[in-house]
PDB file of C-alpha atoms in Angstrom:
ATOM      1  CA  MET K1020      83.898 103.526  97.862  1.00  0.00           C
ATOM      2  CA  GLY K1021      82.658 107.042  97.974  1.00  0.00           C
ATOM      3  CA  SER K1022      82.530 109.783 100.547  1.00  0.00           C
ATOM      4  CA  ASP K1023      79.167 111.265 101.411  1.00  0.00           C
ATOM      5  CA  LEU K1024      80.625 114.119 103.440  1.00  0.00           C
ATOM      6  CA  PRO K1025      78.876 117.429 102.629  1.00  0.00           C
ATOM      7  CA  SER K1026      81.036 119.324 100.125  1.00  0.00           C
ATOM      8  CA  ALA K1027      80.908 122.463 102.263  1.00  0.00           C
ATOM      9  CA  ALA K1028      82.366 120.586 105.221  1.00  0.00           C
ATOM     10  CA  GLN K1029      85.410 119.310 103.337  1.00  0.00           C
ATOM     11  CA  PRO K1030      87.293 122.630 103.003  1.00  0.00           C
ATOM     12  CA  THR K1031      86.275 123.788 106.501  1.00  0.00           C
ATOM     13  CA  LEU K1032      88.783 121.507 108.246  1.00  0.00           C
ATOM     14  CA  LEU K1033      91.536 122.669 105.916  1.00  0.00           C
ATOM     15  CA  ASN K1034      90.644 126.330 106.399  1.00  0.00           C
ATOM     16  CA  ARG K1035      90.898 126.000 110.175  1.00  0.00           C
ATOM     17  CA  ALA K1036      94.253 124.238 109.905  1.00  0.00           C
ATOM     18  CA  ARG K1037      95.529 126.914 107.537  1.00  0.00           C
ATOM     19  CA  GLU K1038      94.458 129.749 109.842  1.00  0.00           C
ATOM     20  CA  ARG K1039      96.258 128.179 112.806  1.00  0.00           C
ATOM     21  CA  LEU K1040      99.365 127.596 110.718  1.00  0.00           C
ATOM     22  CA  MET K1041      99.427 131.203 109.475  1.00  0.00           C
ATOM     23  CA  ARG K1042      99.237 132.456 113.052  1.00  0.00           C
ATOM     24  CA  ALA K1043     102.227 130.263 113.890  1.00  0.00           C
ATOM     25  CA  ILE K1044     104.223 131.486 110.895  1.00  0.00           C
ATOM     26  CA  LYS K1045     103.571 135.136 111.746  1.00  0.00           C
ATOM     27  CA  ARG K1046     105.304 134.589 115.089  1.00  0.00           C
ATOM     28  CA  ARG K1047     108.463 133.507 113.283  1.00  0.00           C
ATOM     29  CA  SER K1048     110.383 134.521 110.180  1.00  0.00           C
ATOM     30  CA  SER K1049     108.836 133.253 106.960  1.00  0.00           C
ATOM     31  CA  PRO K1050     110.138 129.792 105.961  1.00  0.00           C
ATOM     32  CA  ALA K1051     112.155 129.712 102.741  1.00  0.00           C
ATOM     33  CA  ASN K1052     111.322 126.132 101.705  1.00  0.00           C
ATOM     34  CA  LYS K1053     109.243 123.074 102.618  1.00  0.00           C
ATOM     35  CA  ASN K1054     111.805 121.762 105.089  1.00  0.00           C
ATOM     36  CA  GLU K1055     111.765 125.036 107.031  1.00  0.00           C
ATOM     37  CA  LEU K1056     107.972 125.106 106.896  1.00  0.00           C
ATOM     38  CA  ALA K1057     107.867 121.554 108.270  1.00  0.00           C
ATOM     39  CA  LYS K1058     110.031 122.681 111.195  1.00  0.00           C
ATOM     40  CA  VAL K1059     107.681 125.612 111.850  1.00  0.00           C
ATOM     41  CA  ILE K1060     104.729 123.211 111.930  1.00  0.00           C
ATOM     42  CA  GLU K1061     106.540 120.851 114.312  1.00  0.00           C
ATOM     43  CA  GLN K1062     107.513 123.712 116.615  1.00  0.00           C
ATOM     44  CA  ALA K1063     103.975 125.127 116.523  1.00  0.00           C
ATOM     45  CA  SER K1064     102.683 121.751 117.700  1.00  0.00           C
ATOM     46  CA  GLN K1065     105.273 121.590 120.489  1.00  0.00           C
ATOM     47  CA  ASP K1066     104.280 125.098 121.589  1.00  0.00           C
ATOM     48  CA  ASP K1067     100.593 124.055 121.627  1.00  0.00           C
ATOM     49  CA  ILE K1068      99.755 126.667 118.992  1.00  0.00           C
ATOM     50  CA  ILE K1069      98.247 123.837 116.993  1.00  0.00           C
ATOM     51  CA  ASN K1070      97.255 120.415 118.306  1.00  0.00           C
ATOM     52  CA  GLU K1071      98.575 117.072 117.102  1.00  0.00           C
ATOM     53  CA  ALA K1072      95.534 116.426 114.912  1.00  0.00           C
ATOM     54  CA  THR K1073      96.019 119.746 113.131  1.00  0.00           C
ATOM     55  CA  GLU K1074      99.726 119.015 112.659  1.00  0.00           C
ATOM     56  CA  ASP K1075      98.876 115.653 111.092  1.00  0.00           C
ATOM     57  CA  MET K1076      96.323 117.325 108.845  1.00  0.00           C
ATOM     58  CA  ILE K1077      98.811 119.906 107.591  1.00  0.00           C
ATOM     59  CA  ARG K1078     101.380 117.203 106.933  1.00  0.00           C
ATOM     60  CA  GLY K1079      98.644 115.372 105.024  1.00  0.00           C
ATOM     61  CA  VAL K1080      98.233 118.412 102.783  1.00  0.00           C
ATOM     62  CA  PHE K1081     101.978 118.262 102.069  1.00  0.00           C
ATOM     63  CA  GLU K1082     101.599 114.568 101.343  1.00  0.00           C
ATOM     64  CA  ILE K1083      99.020 114.992  98.586  1.00  0.00           C
ATOM     65  CA  THR K1084     101.274 117.414  96.728  1.00  0.00           C
ATOM     66  CA  ASN K1085     103.918 114.684  96.472  1.00  0.00           C
ATOM     67  CA  ARG K1086     101.647 111.806  95.497  1.00  0.00           C
ATOM     68  CA  ARG K1087     100.248 110.513  92.210  1.00  0.00           C
ATOM     69  CA  ILE K1088      96.888 108.830  91.811  1.00  0.00           C
ATOM     70  CA  GLY K1089      98.645 105.514  91.203  1.00  0.00           C
ATOM     71  CA  ASP K1090     100.024 105.709  94.755  1.00  0.00           C
ATOM     72  CA  ILE K1091      96.643 105.852  96.481  1.00  0.00           C
ATOM     73  CA  MET K1092      94.140 104.227  94.117  1.00  0.00           C
ATOM     74  CA  ILE K1093      92.166 101.096  94.870  1.00  0.00           C
ATOM     75  CA  PRO K1094      93.900  98.525  92.607  1.00  0.00           C
ATOM     76  CA  ARG K1095      92.000  96.784  89.819  1.00  0.00           C
ATOM     77  CA  SER K1096      91.978  93.447  91.676  1.00  0.00           C
ATOM     78  CA  GLN K1097      90.070  95.023  94.581  1.00  0.00           C
ATOM     79  CA  ILE K1098      87.474  96.931  92.546  1.00  0.00           C
ATOM     80  CA  ILE K1099      83.936  95.841  93.398  1.00  0.00           C
ATOM     81  CA  ALA K1100      82.048  96.191  90.121  1.00  0.00           C
ATOM     82  CA  ILE K1101      78.531  95.321  89.003  1.00  0.00           C
ATOM     83  CA  ASP K1102      78.245  93.473  85.704  1.00  0.00           C
ATOM     84  CA  SER K1103      75.826  95.096  83.289  1.00  0.00           C
ATOM     85  CA  GLU K1104      74.096  91.725  82.827  1.00  0.00           C
ATOM     86  CA  CYS K1105      73.249  91.586  86.539  1.00  0.00           C
ATOM     87  CA  THR K1106      69.614  91.984  87.460  1.00  0.00           C
ATOM     88  CA  ILE K1107      68.490  94.763  89.775  1.00  0.00           C
ATOM     89  CA  ALA K1108      68.041  92.124  92.488  1.00  0.00           C
ATOM     90  CA  GLU K1109      71.627  90.907  92.038  1.00  0.00           C
ATOM     91  CA  ALA K1110      72.940  94.478  92.072  1.00  0.00           C
ATOM     92  CA  ILE K1111      71.082  95.233  95.307  1.00  0.00           C
ATOM     93  CA  ALA K1112      72.588  92.082  96.827  1.00  0.00           C
ATOM     94  CA  ILE K1113      76.099  93.343  95.956  1.00  0.00           C
ATOM     95  CA  VAL K1114      75.318  96.708  97.558  1.00  0.00           C
ATOM     96  CA  SER K1115      74.025  94.917 100.646  1.00  0.00           C
ATOM     97  CA  GLU K1116      77.192  92.810 100.905  1.00  0.00           C
ATOM     98  CA  TYR K1117      79.792  95.550 100.431  1.00  0.00           C
ATOM     99  CA  GLY K1118      78.015  98.695 101.628  1.00  0.00           C
ATOM    100  CA  HIS K1119      79.648 101.153  99.200  1.00  0.00           C
ATOM    101  CA  SER K1120      77.705 104.101  97.826  1.00  0.00           C
ATOM    102  CA  ARG K1121      79.019 103.932  94.223  1.00  0.00           C
ATOM    103  CA  TYR K1122      79.939 101.062  91.887  1.00  0.00           C
ATOM    104  CA  PRO K1123      81.394 100.855  88.370  1.00  0.00           C
ATOM    105  CA  VAL K1124      79.087  98.991  85.992  1.00  0.00           C
ATOM    106  CA  THR K1125      81.171  96.913  83.591  1.00  0.00           C
ATOM    107  CA  PHE K1126      80.618  94.697  80.562  1.00  0.00           C
ATOM    108  CA  GLU K1127      82.926  91.930  79.316  1.00  0.00           C
ATOM    109  CA  ASP K1128      85.665  92.902  81.807  1.00  0.00           C
ATOM    110  CA  LYS K1129      86.838  95.755  84.047  1.00  0.00           C
ATOM    111  CA  ASP K1130      88.419  97.562  81.073  1.00  0.00           C
ATOM    112  CA  HIS K1131      84.943  98.296  79.745  1.00  0.00           C
ATOM    113  CA  VAL K1132      83.039 100.587  82.106  1.00  0.00           C
ATOM    114  CA  LEU K1133      79.493 101.366  81.040  1.00  0.00           C
ATOM    115  CA  GLY K1134      78.909 103.868  83.826  1.00  0.00           C
ATOM    116  CA  ILE K1135      78.746 104.466  87.560  1.00  0.00           C
ATOM    117  CA  VAL K1136      75.671 103.516  89.568  1.00  0.00           C
ATOM    118  CA  MET K1137      74.808 104.953  92.963  1.00  0.00           C
ATOM    119  CA  ALA K1138      73.311 102.600  95.511  1.00  0.00           C
ATOM    120  CA  LYS K1139      70.454 105.016  96.223  1.00  0.00           C
ATOM    121  CA  ASP K1140      69.440 104.987  92.548  1.00  0.00           C
ATOM    122  CA  LEU K1141      68.712 101.257  92.732  1.00  0.00           C
ATOM    123  CA  LEU K1142      66.044 101.662  95.408  1.00  0.00           C
ATOM    124  CA  PRO K1143      63.339 103.125  93.117  1.00  0.00           C
ATOM    125  CA  LEU K1144      63.805 100.072  90.877  1.00  0.00           C
ATOM    126  CA  ALA K1145      62.851  97.589  93.590  1.00  0.00           C
ATOM    127  CA  ASN K1146      59.712  96.771  91.593  1.00  0.00           C
ATOM    128  CA  LYS K1147      61.858  95.750  88.592  1.00  0.00           C
ATOM    129  CA  LEU K1148      64.071  93.192  90.299  1.00  0.00           C
ATOM    130  CA  GLU K1149      64.422  90.937  87.251  1.00  0.00           C
ATOM    131  CA  GLN K1150      65.375  93.757  84.893  1.00  0.00           C
ATOM    132  CA  LYS K1151      69.041  93.946  83.869  1.00  0.00           C
ATOM    133  CA  ILE K1152      71.250  96.900  84.747  1.00  0.00           C
ATOM    134  CA  ALA K1153      72.091  97.211  81.040  1.00  0.00           C
ATOM    135  CA  ASP K1154      68.429  98.007  80.378  1.00  0.00           C
ATOM    136  CA  CYS K1155      68.386 100.784  82.995  1.00  0.00           C
ATOM    137  CA  LYS K1156      70.991 103.100  81.491  1.00  0.00           C
ATOM    138  CA  GLU K1157      69.084 106.140  82.756  1.00  0.00           C
ATOM    139  CA  ILE K1158      70.453 105.489  86.263  1.00  0.00           C
ATOM    140  CA  LEU K1159      74.078 105.253  85.107  1.00  0.00           C
ATOM    141  CA  ARG K1160      76.362 108.253  85.426  1.00  0.00           C
ATOM    142  CA  LYS K1161      79.145 108.904  82.932  1.00  0.00           C
ATOM    143  CA  PRO K1162      82.436 107.493  84.240  1.00  0.00           C
ATOM    144  CA  VAL K1163      85.316 109.895  84.799  1.00  0.00           C
ATOM    145  CA  VAL K1164      88.652 108.517  83.592  1.00  0.00           C
ATOM    146  CA  VAL K1165      92.042 109.807  84.786  1.00  0.00           C
ATOM    147  CA  PRO K1166      95.648 108.654  84.259  1.00  0.00           C
ATOM    148  CA  GLU K1167      97.486 107.056  87.157  1.00  0.00           C
ATOM    149  CA  SER K1168     100.189 109.737  86.797  1.00  0.00           C
ATOM    150  CA  LYS K1169      97.761 112.562  87.709  1.00  0.00           C
ATOM    151  CA  ARG K1170      98.746 114.460  90.852  1.00  0.00           C
ATOM    152  CA  VAL K1171      96.577 113.869  93.909  1.00  0.00           C
ATOM    153  CA  ASP K1172      96.164 117.573  94.741  1.00  0.00           C
ATOM    154  CA  THR K1173      94.973 118.262  91.185  1.00  0.00           C
ATOM    155  CA  MET K1174      92.538 115.354  91.453  1.00  0.00           C
ATOM    156  CA  LEU K1175      91.100 116.788  94.667  1.00  0.00           C
ATOM    157  CA  LYS K1176      90.500 120.144  92.948  1.00  0.00           C
ATOM    158  CA  ASP K1177      88.736 118.344  90.084  1.00  0.00           C
ATOM    159  CA  PHE K1178      86.552 116.419  92.539  1.00  0.00           C
ATOM    160  CA  GLN K1179      85.504 119.657  94.237  1.00  0.00           C
ATOM    161  CA  LYS K1180      85.089 121.722  91.073  1.00  0.00           C
ATOM    162  CA  ASN K1181      83.116 119.167  89.059  1.00  0.00           C
ATOM    163  CA  ARG K1182      81.217 117.649  92.000  1.00  0.00           C
ATOM    164  CA  PHE K1183      81.931 113.982  91.352  1.00  0.00           C
ATOM    165  CA  HIS K1184      83.220 111.464  93.864  1.00  0.00           C
ATOM    166  CA  MET K1185      84.763 108.588  91.907  1.00  0.00           C
ATOM    167  CA  ALA K1186      87.119 108.252  88.937  1.00  0.00           C
ATOM    168  CA  MET K1187      88.400 105.235  87.047  1.00  0.00           C
ATOM    169  CA  VAL K1188      92.203 105.145  86.735  1.00  0.00           C
ATOM    170  CA  ILE K1189      93.971 104.002  83.558  1.00  0.00           C
ATOM    171  CA  ASP K1190      97.573 102.980  82.959  1.00  0.00           C
ATOM    172  CA  GLU K1191      99.828 104.091  80.098  1.00  0.00           C
ATOM    173  CA  TYR K1192      98.258 101.458  77.822  1.00  0.00           C
ATOM    174  CA  GLY K1193      94.698 102.672  78.408  1.00  0.00           C
ATOM    175  CA  GLY K1194      93.602  99.739  80.573  1.00  0.00           C
ATOM    176  CA  ILE K1195      91.764 100.174  83.859  1.00  0.00           C
ATOM    177  CA  CYS K1196      94.298  99.734  86.661  1.00  0.00           C
ATOM    178  CA  GLY K1197      92.235 101.019  89.586  1.00  0.00           C
ATOM    179  CA  LEU K1198      89.802 103.606  90.858  1.00  0.00           C
ATOM    180  CA  VAL K1199      90.069 106.578  93.184  1.00  0.00           C
ATOM    181  CA  THR K1200      87.459 108.336  95.312  1.00  0.00           C
ATOM    182  CA  ILE K1201      87.406 111.684  97.043  1.00  0.00           C
ATOM    183  CA  GLU K1202      87.383 109.750 100.316  1.00  0.00           C
ATOM    184  CA  ASP K1203      90.765 108.178  99.458  1.00  0.00           C
ATOM    185  CA  ILE K1204      92.274 111.660  99.145  1.00  0.00           C
ATOM    186  CA  LEU K1205      90.575 113.142 102.207  1.00  0.00           C
ATOM    187  CA  GLU K1206      91.836 110.243 104.323  1.00  0.00           C
ATOM    188  CA  LEU K1207      95.414 111.275 103.474  1.00  0.00           C
ATOM    189  CA  ILE K1208      94.639 114.608 105.130  1.00  0.00           C
ATOM    190  CA  VAL K1209      92.220 113.907 107.981  1.00  0.00           C
ATOM    191  CA  GLY K1210      92.802 110.201 108.626  1.00  0.00           C
ATOM    192  CA  GLU K1211      90.504 107.243 108.106  1.00  0.00           C
ATOM    193  CA  ILE K1212      86.858 108.061 107.456  1.00  0.00           C
ATOM    194  CA  ASN K1213      84.354 105.454 108.590  1.00  0.00           C
ATOM    195  CA  ASP K1214      80.782 105.552 107.402  1.00  0.00           C
ATOM    196  CA  GLU K1215      77.747 103.847 108.869  1.00  0.00           C
ATOM    197  CA  TYR K1216      78.388 100.716 106.807  1.00  0.00           C
ATOM    198  CA  GLU K1217      82.099 100.303 107.314  1.00  0.00           C
ATOM    199  CA  THR K1218      82.147  98.665 110.748  1.00  0.00           C
ATOM    200  CA  GLU K1219      79.766  95.995 109.553  1.00  0.00           C
ATOM    201  CA  VAL K1220      81.696  95.370 106.336  1.00  0.00           C
ATOM    202  CA  ASN K1221      85.089  95.221 108.074  1.00  0.00           C
ATOM    203  CA  SER K1222      83.833  92.870 110.774  1.00  0.00           C
ATOM    204  CA  SER K1223      82.755  90.363 108.099  1.00  0.00           C
ATOM    205  CA  ASN K1224      86.393  90.037 106.990  1.00  0.00           C
ATOM    206  CA  ILE K1225      87.130  88.004 110.123  1.00  0.00           C
ATOM    207  CA  ILE K1226      84.572  85.421 111.175  1.00  0.00           C
ATOM    208  CA  LYS K1227      84.988  83.244 114.241  1.00  0.00           C
ATOM    209  CA  ASN K1228      84.101  79.646 113.441  1.00  0.00           C
ATOM    210  CA  SER K1229      81.399  78.136 115.600  1.00  0.00           C
ATOM    211  CA  GLY K1230      82.439  75.480 118.079  1.00  0.00           C
ATOM    212  CA  SER K1231      86.038  76.668 118.283  1.00  0.00           C
ATOM    213  CA  ASP K1232      87.835  79.238 120.389  1.00  0.00           C
ATOM    214  CA  ASN K1233      90.854  79.561 118.110  1.00  0.00           C
ATOM    215  CA  SER K1234      89.576  79.059 114.549  1.00  0.00           C
ATOM    216  CA  TYR K1235      88.540  81.836 112.148  1.00  0.00           C
ATOM    217  CA  THR K1236      87.692  82.288 108.483  1.00  0.00           C
ATOM    218  CA  ILE K1237      89.587  85.260 107.029  1.00  0.00           C
ATOM    219  CA  ASN K1238      88.943  87.245 103.863  1.00  0.00           C
ATOM    220  CA  GLY K1239      92.227  87.422 101.946  1.00  0.00           C
ATOM    221  CA  ALA K1240      91.697  91.141 101.281  1.00  0.00           C
ATOM    222  CA  THR K1241      91.596  91.948 105.000  1.00  0.00           C
ATOM    223  CA  PRO K1242      93.940  94.904 105.650  1.00  0.00           C
ATOM    224  CA  ILE K1243      96.929  94.096 107.858  1.00  0.00           C
ATOM    225  CA  GLU K1244      95.958  96.941 110.225  1.00  0.00           C
ATOM    226  CA  GLU K1245      92.497  95.476 110.714  1.00  0.00           C
ATOM    227  CA  PHE K1246      93.903  92.008 111.430  1.00  0.00           C
ATOM    228  CA  GLU K1247      96.372  93.404 113.969  1.00  0.00           C
ATOM    229  CA  GLU K1248      93.699  95.462 115.687  1.00  0.00           C
ATOM    230  CA  TYR K1249      91.234  92.551 115.831  1.00  0.00           C
ATOM    231  CA  PHE K1250      93.728  90.090 117.327  1.00  0.00           C
ATOM    232  CA  LYS K1251      95.720  92.685 119.316  1.00  0.00           C
ATOM    233  CA  THR K1252      98.938  91.545 117.712  1.00  0.00           C
ATOM    234  CA  LYS K1253     101.855  92.767 115.612  1.00  0.00           C
ATOM    235  CA  LEU K1254     102.670  90.987 112.368  1.00  0.00           C
ATOM    236  CA  PRO K1255     106.079  91.069 110.625  1.00  0.00           C
ATOM    237  CA  ASP K1256     106.763  94.481 109.078  1.00  0.00           C
ATOM    238  CA  ILE K1257     106.921  93.758 105.347  1.00  0.00           C
ATOM    239  CA  ASP K1258     105.704  95.728 102.344  1.00  0.00           C
ATOM    240  CA  VAL K1259     102.213  94.226 101.927  1.00  0.00           C
ATOM    241  CA  ASP K1260      98.758  95.635 102.615  1.00  0.00           C
ATOM    242  CA  THR K1261      96.571  92.566 103.069  1.00  0.00           C
ATOM    243  CA  VAL K1262      96.576  89.218 104.870  1.00  0.00           C
ATOM    244  CA  ALA K1263      96.664  87.485 101.473  1.00  0.00           C
ATOM    245  CA  GLY K1264      99.820  89.415 100.612  1.00  0.00           C
ATOM    246  CA  LEU K1265     101.378  88.397 103.912  1.00  0.00           C
ATOM    247  CA  VAL K1266     100.593  84.725 103.268  1.00  0.00           C
ATOM    248  CA  VAL K1267     102.021  84.843  99.739  1.00  0.00           C
ATOM    249  CA  HIS K1268     105.181  86.475 101.114  1.00  0.00           C
ATOM    250  CA  SER K1269     105.472  83.804 103.822  1.00  0.00           C
ATOM    251  CA  CYS K1270     105.026  80.962 101.320  1.00  0.00           C
ATOM    252  CA  GLY K1271     107.474  82.496  98.867  1.00  0.00           C
ATOM    253  CA  HIS K1272     105.151  81.737  95.939  1.00  0.00           C
ATOM    254  CA  ILE K1273     101.475  81.794  94.967  1.00  0.00           C
ATOM    255  CA  PRO K1274     100.064  79.140  97.310  1.00  0.00           C
ATOM    256  CA  HIS K1275      97.723  76.390  96.190  1.00  0.00           C
ATOM    257  CA  LYS K1276      94.456  75.407  97.842  1.00  0.00           C
ATOM    258  CA  ASP K1277      94.941  73.738 101.254  1.00  0.00           C
ATOM    259  CA  GLU K1278      98.553  74.939 101.532  1.00  0.00           C
ATOM    260  CA  THR K1279      99.461  76.208 105.009  1.00  0.00           C
ATOM    261  CA  THR K1280     101.967  78.630 106.470  1.00  0.00           C
ATOM    262  CA  THR K1281     102.615  79.763 110.022  1.00  0.00           C
ATOM    263  CA  ILE K1282     103.387  83.335 111.077  1.00  0.00           C
ATOM    264  CA  ASN K1283     103.965  83.910 114.778  1.00  0.00           C
ATOM    265  CA  GLU K1284     101.135  82.100 116.569  1.00  0.00           C
ATOM    266  CA  PHE K1285      98.911  82.145 113.473  1.00  0.00           C
ATOM    267  CA  THR K1286      98.598  79.220 111.062  1.00  0.00           C
ATOM    268  CA  PHE K1287      96.931  80.096 107.749  1.00  0.00           C
ATOM    269  CA  LYS K1288      95.394  77.492 105.443  1.00  0.00           C
ATOM    270  CA  VAL K1289      94.311  78.556 101.953  1.00  0.00           C
ATOM    271  CA  LEU K1290      90.619  77.789 101.456  1.00  0.00           C
ATOM    272  CA  ALA K1291      90.045  79.410  98.081  1.00  0.00           C
ATOM    273  CA  ILE K1292      92.237  80.924  95.393  1.00  0.00           C
ATOM    274  CA  GLU K1293      91.113  82.511  92.138  1.00  0.00           C
ATOM    275  CA  SER K1294      93.161  84.049  89.308  1.00  0.00           C
ATOM    276  CA  HIS K1295      96.315  83.683  91.451  1.00  0.00           C
ATOM    277  CA  GLN K1296      94.685  85.652  94.285  1.00  0.00           C
ATOM    278  CA  VAL K1297      94.090  84.194  97.737  1.00  0.00           C
ATOM    279  CA  GLN K1298      90.384  84.725  98.405  1.00  0.00           C
ATOM    280  CA  SER K1299      89.851  83.147 101.833  1.00  0.00           C
ATOM    281  CA  LEU K1300      91.858  81.473 104.577  1.00  0.00           C
ATOM    282  CA  LEU K1301      91.310  79.285 107.603  1.00  0.00           C
ATOM    283  CA  LEU K1302      93.151  80.753 110.577  1.00  0.00           C
ATOM    284  CA  THR K1303      94.133  78.664 113.586  1.00  0.00           C
ATOM    285  CA  ILE K1304      95.719  80.327 116.599  1.00  0.00           C
ATOM    286  CA  THR K1305      98.189  78.324 118.662  1.00  0.00           C
ATOM    287  CA  LYS K1306      97.699  79.250 122.287  1.00  0.00           C
ATOM    288  CA  THR K1307     100.776  79.873 124.399  1.00  0.00           C
ATOM    289  CA  GLU K1308     101.340  78.245 127.782  1.00  0.00           C
ATOM    290  CA  GLU K1309     100.589  81.554 129.525  1.00  0.00           C
ATOM    291  CA  GLU K1310      97.114  81.515 128.031  1.00  0.00           C
TER     292      GLU K1310
END
C-alpha cells in the first residue's frame, strides 16, 4: 500500500522522459495545444527518438493532469486497516498476510482513523506482543486527509514536498471513501510497480485445491487482469475490476452463499459473502474436448 522507491529516483525517470521529449519538439514547430503535443509524442516514438516505454510514460504524465484522486484511490471496501484494539501480535499477523508497508489504524469503524502505522515500526515491539496498538501511540503517524476531488498531479507534488506516502480520502460528507498512495500515482506514469511482497500476496488470491486438476479457491478481490494472466484466458469486457464484480454482474444481483454462475469455461460458486461483498469463490473449470 505504499511505495518504498527512493524519493530521488522518482523524478529521475520523468526528467529523462522530458529531456527526450524536448529534443523531439525542437525538431518540429512548437505544438499549440495538448492534441498537437500528443501527435508530436506519437511521431517521436515512430521516428525512434523516444522508445515506446518513454511514450507511455509521457502519456501517463498527461493522464494525471486529467484525473482526480477519486478516480485512482483504493476504495473503502478494499482498505486493509488495523483495529486499534488489536494486539501487536495480531497486527504483525495482518502485515504478514498482506505484505503492505503502511496501514491505517482505526477505531470503531474506518471513518475514525487514529493514525498510520508502518510495518517496520512494529518489529521493535516484538517483545510486547500482547500490548494493544492503542497503547503504542508513539509509533503512529498523523494521518493525512484529502478530498476525493483533489487533482492527482497536485497530490503527487504534495507527496514529494511533504515526504509522506499515504493519504486517507474523504467524500463530500466527510466520511472515509478510500485511500491513495504515492505508488498509485507513479503507476499511472511508469506502469505497475511490484515490490518483493507482491508476487507472494497476489499468488494467494488463487489457490489450487488439492486432489483436483480443475478446482480453485478464489479471493473475490482478485483483479480481473490477474485472473486472466493466471488462467491464460480472456473474460467478458465489462466495467468491473475484480472477480467478485464479474460474478455479481453475471448473476444480475448480489449473490447468496452457494449460488453459482458460469462464465465461459469457468463456474463460480460463492463460498463466503459479507456485508453484500463476495469474499471467496470456488472455481471449477470445464475442460474442452481438445484438452
